[in-house]
Amino acid sequence: VYGDGGQLDFIARNGSYQLLESMFGLDKLDFNTVEGQISIRGGVLTINKLRLKGDKISCSIKGDVVLKDDIRNSEVNLSGAMEIASLKNKKVSMLITGTIGNAAIRYI
């Protein structure tokens, strides 16, 4: 649903996202639902809410992506948290920084 002020709200159900690298023993993120709320203004993509819920993992992310002509050079500044079933649903906070083409994930 495209809302006022350039905001896009979306929901996806029963899908999978293949990870580039294994994370906590997971090669892909299988999800029951993904809910998002994003907006673009002045060349900045703002993720107001991105929540993924699945049987093995749940996570939420928010932050900004400064868009560049070459999408790989777009600057990423995101924060979030994950709960992973294999870690007894322990909550793990994370920061994602760098560029889309060279992002770094730091667990805190």
mmCIF file with all atom_site columns, C-alpha atoms in Angstrom:
data_model
loop_
_atom_site.group_PDB
_atom_site.id
_atom_site.type_symbol
_atom_site.label_atom_id
_atom_site.label_alt_id
_atom_site.label_comp_id
_atom_site.label_asym_id
_atom_site.label_entity_id
_atom_site.label_seq_id
_atom_site.pdbx_PDB_ins_code
_atom_site.Cartn_x
_atom_site.Cartn_y
_atom_site.Cartn_z
_atom_site.occupancy
_atom_site.B_iso_or_equiv
_atom_site.pdbx_formal_charge
_atom_site.auth_seq_id
_atom_site.auth_comp_id
_atom_site.auth_asym_id
_atom_site.auth_atom_id
_atom_site.pdbx_PDB_model_num
ATOM 1   C CA . VAL A 1 1   ? 0.000  0.000   0.000  1.00 0.00 ? 1   VAL A CA 1
ATOM 2   C CA . TYR A 1 2   ? 1.449  3.331   -1.047 1.00 0.00 ? 2   TYR A CA 1
ATOM 3   C CA . GLY A 1 3   ? 0.575  5.959   1.546  1.00 0.00 ? 3   GLY A CA 1
ATOM 4   C CA . ASP A 1 4   ? 0.782  9.713   1.893  1.00 0.00 ? 4   ASP A CA 1
ATOM 5   C CA . GLY A 1 5   ? 4.201  11.355  1.955  1.00 0.00 ? 5   GLY A CA 1
ATOM 6   C CA . GLY A 1 6   ? 5.947  8.767   -0.223 1.00 0.00 ? 6   GLY A CA 1
ATOM 7   C CA . GLN A 1 7   ? 5.586  5.898   2.240  1.00 0.00 ? 7   GLN A CA 1
ATOM 8   C CA . LEU A 1 8   ? 5.213  2.275   1.155  1.00 0.00 ? 8   LEU A CA 1
ATOM 9   C CA . ASP A 1 9   ? 3.731  -0.332  3.501  1.00 0.00 ? 9   ASP A CA 1
ATOM 10  C CA . PHE A 1 10  ? 4.014  -3.982  2.500  1.00 0.00 ? 10  PHE A CA 1
ATOM 11  C CA . ILE A 1 11  ? 3.522  -7.534  3.747  1.00 0.00 ? 11  ILE A CA 1
ATOM 12  C CA . ALA A 1 12  ? 4.933  -10.730 2.222  1.00 0.00 ? 12  ALA A CA 1
ATOM 13  C CA . ARG A 1 13  ? 3.975  -14.192 3.409  1.00 0.00 ? 13  ARG A CA 1
ATOM 14  C CA . ASN A 1 14  ? 5.558  -17.654 3.307  1.00 0.00 ? 14  ASN A CA 1
ATOM 15  C CA . GLY A 1 15  ? 8.837  -17.013 1.555  1.00 0.00 ? 15  GLY A CA 1
ATOM 16  C CA . SER A 1 16  ? 12.568 -17.490 1.733  1.00 0.00 ? 16  SER A CA 1
ATOM 17  C CA . TYR A 1 17  ? 15.617 -15.236 1.330  1.00 0.00 ? 17  TYR A CA 1
ATOM 18  C CA . GLN A 1 18  ? 18.927 -16.850 0.356  1.00 0.00 ? 18  GLN A CA 1
ATOM 19  C CA . LEU A 1 19  ? 21.825 -15.451 2.411  1.00 0.00 ? 19  LEU A CA 1
ATOM 20  C CA . LEU A 1 20  ? 25.156 -14.642 0.762  1.00 0.00 ? 20  LEU A CA 1
ATOM 21  C CA . GLU A 1 21  ? 26.951 -16.055 3.812  1.00 0.00 ? 21  GLU A CA 1
ATOM 22  C CA . SER A 1 22  ? 25.820 -18.500 6.470  1.00 0.00 ? 22  SER A CA 1
ATOM 23  C CA . MET A 1 23  ? 24.712 -16.803 9.682  1.00 0.00 ? 23  MET A CA 1
ATOM 24  C CA . PHE A 1 24  ? 24.200 -18.650 12.990 1.00 0.00 ? 24  PHE A CA 1
ATOM 25  C CA . GLY A 1 25  ? 23.964 -21.926 11.055 1.00 0.00 ? 25  GLY A CA 1
ATOM 26  C CA . LEU A 1 26  ? 21.358 -20.571 8.634  1.00 0.00 ? 26  LEU A CA 1
ATOM 27  C CA . ASP A 1 27  ? 21.936 -20.491 4.865  1.00 0.00 ? 27  ASP A CA 1
ATOM 28  C CA . LYS A 1 28  ? 18.593 -18.847 4.157  1.00 0.00 ? 28  LYS A CA 1
ATOM 29  C CA . LEU A 1 29  ? 15.883 -16.976 6.006  1.00 0.00 ? 29  LEU A CA 1
ATOM 30  C CA . ASP A 1 30  ? 12.585 -18.822 5.731  1.00 0.00 ? 30  ASP A CA 1
ATOM 31  C CA . PHE A 1 31  ? 9.761  -16.582 6.871  1.00 0.00 ? 31  PHE A CA 1
ATOM 32  C CA . ASN A 1 32  ? 6.074  -16.732 7.649  1.00 0.00 ? 32  ASN A CA 1
ATOM 33  C CA . THR A 1 33  ? 5.678  -12.955 7.304  1.00 0.00 ? 33  THR A CA 1
ATOM 34  C CA . VAL A 1 34  ? 7.732  -9.905  6.423  1.00 0.00 ? 34  VAL A CA 1
ATOM 35  C CA . GLU A 1 35  ? 6.213  -6.514  7.206  1.00 0.00 ? 35  GLU A CA 1
ATOM 36  C CA . GLY A 1 36  ? 7.786  -3.294  6.071  1.00 0.00 ? 36  GLY A CA 1
ATOM 37  C CA . GLN A 1 37  ? 7.322  0.435   6.051  1.00 0.00 ? 37  GLN A CA 1
ATOM 38  C CA . ILE A 1 38  ? 9.736  2.413   3.870  1.00 0.00 ? 38  ILE A CA 1
ATOM 39  C CA . SER A 1 39  ? 9.924  5.890   2.354  1.00 0.00 ? 39  SER A CA 1
ATOM 40  C CA . ILE A 1 40  ? 12.213 7.712   -0.066 1.00 0.00 ? 40  ILE A CA 1
ATOM 41  C CA . ARG A 1 41  ? 12.947 11.402  0.234  1.00 0.00 ? 41  ARG A CA 1
ATOM 42  C CA . GLY A 1 42  ? 15.901 13.426  -1.043 1.00 0.00 ? 42  GLY A CA 1
ATOM 43  C CA . GLY A 1 43  ? 17.844 10.367  -2.196 1.00 0.00 ? 43  GLY A CA 1
ATOM 44  C CA . VAL A 1 44  ? 17.519 8.618   1.166  1.00 0.00 ? 44  VAL A CA 1
ATOM 45  C CA . LEU A 1 45  ? 15.609 5.367   1.574  1.00 0.00 ? 45  LEU A CA 1
ATOM 46  C CA . THR A 1 46  ? 14.344 5.238   5.145  1.00 0.00 ? 46  THR A CA 1
ATOM 47  C CA . ILE A 1 47  ? 13.345 1.879   6.569  1.00 0.00 ? 47  ILE A CA 1
ATOM 48  C CA . ASN A 1 48  ? 10.933 2.815   9.332  1.00 0.00 ? 48  ASN A CA 1
ATOM 49  C CA . LYS A 1 49  ? 10.087 -0.814  10.033 1.00 0.00 ? 49  LYS A CA 1
ATOM 50  C CA . LEU A 1 50  ? 11.153 -4.152  8.594  1.00 0.00 ? 50  LEU A CA 1
ATOM 51  C CA . ARG A 1 51  ? 10.064 -7.205  10.594 1.00 0.00 ? 51  ARG A CA 1
ATOM 52  C CA . LEU A 1 52  ? 10.656 -10.795 9.577  1.00 0.00 ? 52  LEU A CA 1
ATOM 53  C CA . LYS A 1 53  ? 9.018  -13.641 11.496 1.00 0.00 ? 53  LYS A CA 1
ATOM 54  C CA . GLY A 1 54  ? 9.780  -17.298 10.918 1.00 0.00 ? 54  GLY A CA 1
ATOM 55  C CA . ASP A 1 55  ? 10.054 -20.581 12.779 1.00 0.00 ? 55  ASP A CA 1
ATOM 56  C CA . LYS A 1 56  ? 13.865 -20.368 13.099 1.00 0.00 ? 56  LYS A CA 1
ATOM 57  C CA . ILE A 1 57  ? 14.405 -16.609 13.278 1.00 0.00 ? 57  ILE A CA 1
ATOM 58  C CA . SER A 1 58  ? 12.639 -13.336 13.947 1.00 0.00 ? 58  SER A CA 1
ATOM 59  C CA . CYS A 1 59  ? 14.272 -9.998  13.278 1.00 0.00 ? 59  CYS A CA 1
ATOM 60  C CA . SER A 1 60  ? 13.560 -6.303  12.978 1.00 0.00 ? 60  SER A CA 1
ATOM 61  C CA . ILE A 1 61  ? 15.594 -3.640  11.189 1.00 0.00 ? 61  ILE A CA 1
ATOM 62  C CA . LYS A 1 62  ? 15.345 0.127   10.784 1.00 0.00 ? 62  LYS A CA 1
ATOM 63  C CA . GLY A 1 63  ? 17.564 2.890   9.470  1.00 0.00 ? 63  GLY A CA 1
ATOM 64  C CA . ASP A 1 64  ? 18.665 4.689   6.316  1.00 0.00 ? 64  ASP A CA 1
ATOM 65  C CA . VAL A 1 65  ? 20.224 3.899   2.961  1.00 0.00 ? 65  VAL A CA 1
ATOM 66  C CA . VAL A 1 66  ? 21.722 6.892   1.103  1.00 0.00 ? 66  VAL A CA 1
ATOM 67  C CA . LEU A 1 67  ? 21.103 5.992   -2.527 1.00 0.00 ? 67  LEU A CA 1
ATOM 68  C CA . LYS A 1 68  ? 23.849 6.371   -5.161 1.00 0.00 ? 68  LYS A CA 1
ATOM 69  C CA . ASP A 1 69  ? 23.720 5.966   -8.958 1.00 0.00 ? 69  ASP A CA 1
ATOM 70  C CA . ASP A 1 70  ? 25.552 2.653   -8.591 1.00 0.00 ? 70  ASP A CA 1
ATOM 71  C CA . ILE A 1 71  ? 23.348 0.897   -6.028 1.00 0.00 ? 71  ILE A CA 1
ATOM 72  C CA . ARG A 1 72  ? 26.356 -1.075  -4.718 1.00 0.00 ? 72  ARG A CA 1
ATOM 73  C CA . ASN A 1 73  ? 27.860 2.214   -3.479 1.00 0.00 ? 73  ASN A CA 1
ATOM 74  C CA . SER A 1 74  ? 24.745 3.223   -1.533 1.00 0.00 ? 74  SER A CA 1
ATOM 75  C CA . GLU A 1 75  ? 25.610 3.930   2.107  1.00 0.00 ? 75  GLU A CA 1
ATOM 76  C CA . VAL A 1 76  ? 23.911 1.742   4.702  1.00 0.00 ? 76  VAL A CA 1
ATOM 77  C CA . ASN A 1 77  ? 23.242 2.697   8.318  1.00 0.00 ? 77  ASN A CA 1
ATOM 78  C CA . LEU A 1 78  ? 20.852 0.163   9.851  1.00 0.00 ? 78  LEU A CA 1
ATOM 79  C CA . SER A 1 79  ? 20.241 -1.237  13.306 1.00 0.00 ? 79  SER A CA 1
ATOM 80  C CA . GLY A 1 80  ? 18.151 -4.111  14.484 1.00 0.00 ? 80  GLY A CA 1
ATOM 81  C CA . ALA A 1 81  ? 17.733 -7.197  16.585 1.00 0.00 ? 81  ALA A CA 1
ATOM 82  C CA . MET A 1 82  ? 17.282 -10.917 15.977 1.00 0.00 ? 82  MET A CA 1
ATOM 83  C CA . GLU A 1 83  ? 15.904 -13.802 17.981 1.00 0.00 ? 83  GLU A CA 1
ATOM 84  C CA . ILE A 1 84  ? 17.231 -17.149 16.774 1.00 0.00 ? 84  ILE A CA 1
ATOM 85  C CA . ALA A 1 85  ? 15.617 -20.451 17.759 1.00 0.00 ? 85  ALA A CA 1
ATOM 86  C CA . SER A 1 86  ? 18.955 -22.332 17.742 1.00 0.00 ? 86  SER A CA 1
ATOM 87  C CA . LEU A 1 87  ? 20.226 -19.849 20.369 1.00 0.00 ? 87  LEU A CA 1
ATOM 88  C CA . LYS A 1 88  ? 17.174 -20.469 22.595 1.00 0.00 ? 88  LYS A CA 1
ATOM 89  C CA . ASN A 1 89  ? 15.584 -17.282 21.212 1.00 0.00 ? 89  ASN A CA 1
ATOM 90  C CA . LYS A 1 90  ? 18.313 -15.124 22.703 1.00 0.00 ? 90  LYS A CA 1
ATOM 91  C CA . LYS A 1 91  ? 17.990 -11.549 21.441 1.00 0.00 ? 91  LYS A CA 1
ATOM 92  C CA . VAL A 1 92  ? 21.045 -10.416 19.453 1.00 0.00 ? 92  VAL A CA 1
ATOM 93  C CA . SER A 1 93  ? 21.389 -6.726  18.525 1.00 0.00 ? 93  SER A CA 1
ATOM 94  C CA . MET A 1 94  ? 23.206 -5.737  15.343 1.00 0.00 ? 94  MET A CA 1
ATOM 95  C CA . LEU A 1 95  ? 24.468 -2.787  13.329 1.00 0.00 ? 95  LEU A CA 1
ATOM 96  C CA . ILE A 1 96  ? 24.779 -2.912  9.537  1.00 0.00 ? 96  ILE A CA 1
ATOM 97  C CA . THR A 1 97  ? 27.066 -0.242  8.079  1.00 0.00 ? 97  THR A CA 1
ATOM 98  C CA . GLY A 1 98  ? 29.161 0.394   4.983  1.00 0.00 ? 98  GLY A CA 1
ATOM 99  C CA . THR A 1 99  ? 27.745 0.114   1.484  1.00 0.00 ? 99  THR A CA 1
ATOM 100 C CA . ILE A 1 100 ? 25.325 -2.308  -0.111 1.00 0.00 ? 100 ILE A CA 1
ATOM 101 C CA . GLY A 1 101 ? 28.251 -3.788  -2.050 1.00 0.00 ? 101 GLY A CA 1
ATOM 102 C CA . ASN A 1 102 ? 30.465 -4.016  1.042  1.00 0.00 ? 102 ASN A CA 1
ATOM 103 C CA . ALA A 1 103 ? 28.254 -4.085  4.122  1.00 0.00 ? 103 ALA A CA 1
ATOM 104 C CA . ALA A 1 104 ? 29.585 -4.997  7.550  1.00 0.00 ? 104 ALA A CA 1
ATOM 105 C CA . ILE A 1 105 ? 27.415 -6.571  10.234 1.00 0.00 ? 105 ILE A CA 1
ATOM 106 C CA . ARG A 1 106 ? 28.472 -6.041  13.826 1.00 0.00 ? 106 ARG A CA 1
ATOM 107 C CA . TYR A 1 107 ? 26.728 -7.924  16.619 1.00 0.00 ? 107 TYR A CA 1
ATOM 108 C CA . ILE A 1 108 ? 26.463 -6.033  19.893 1.00 0.00 ? 108 ILE A CA 1
#
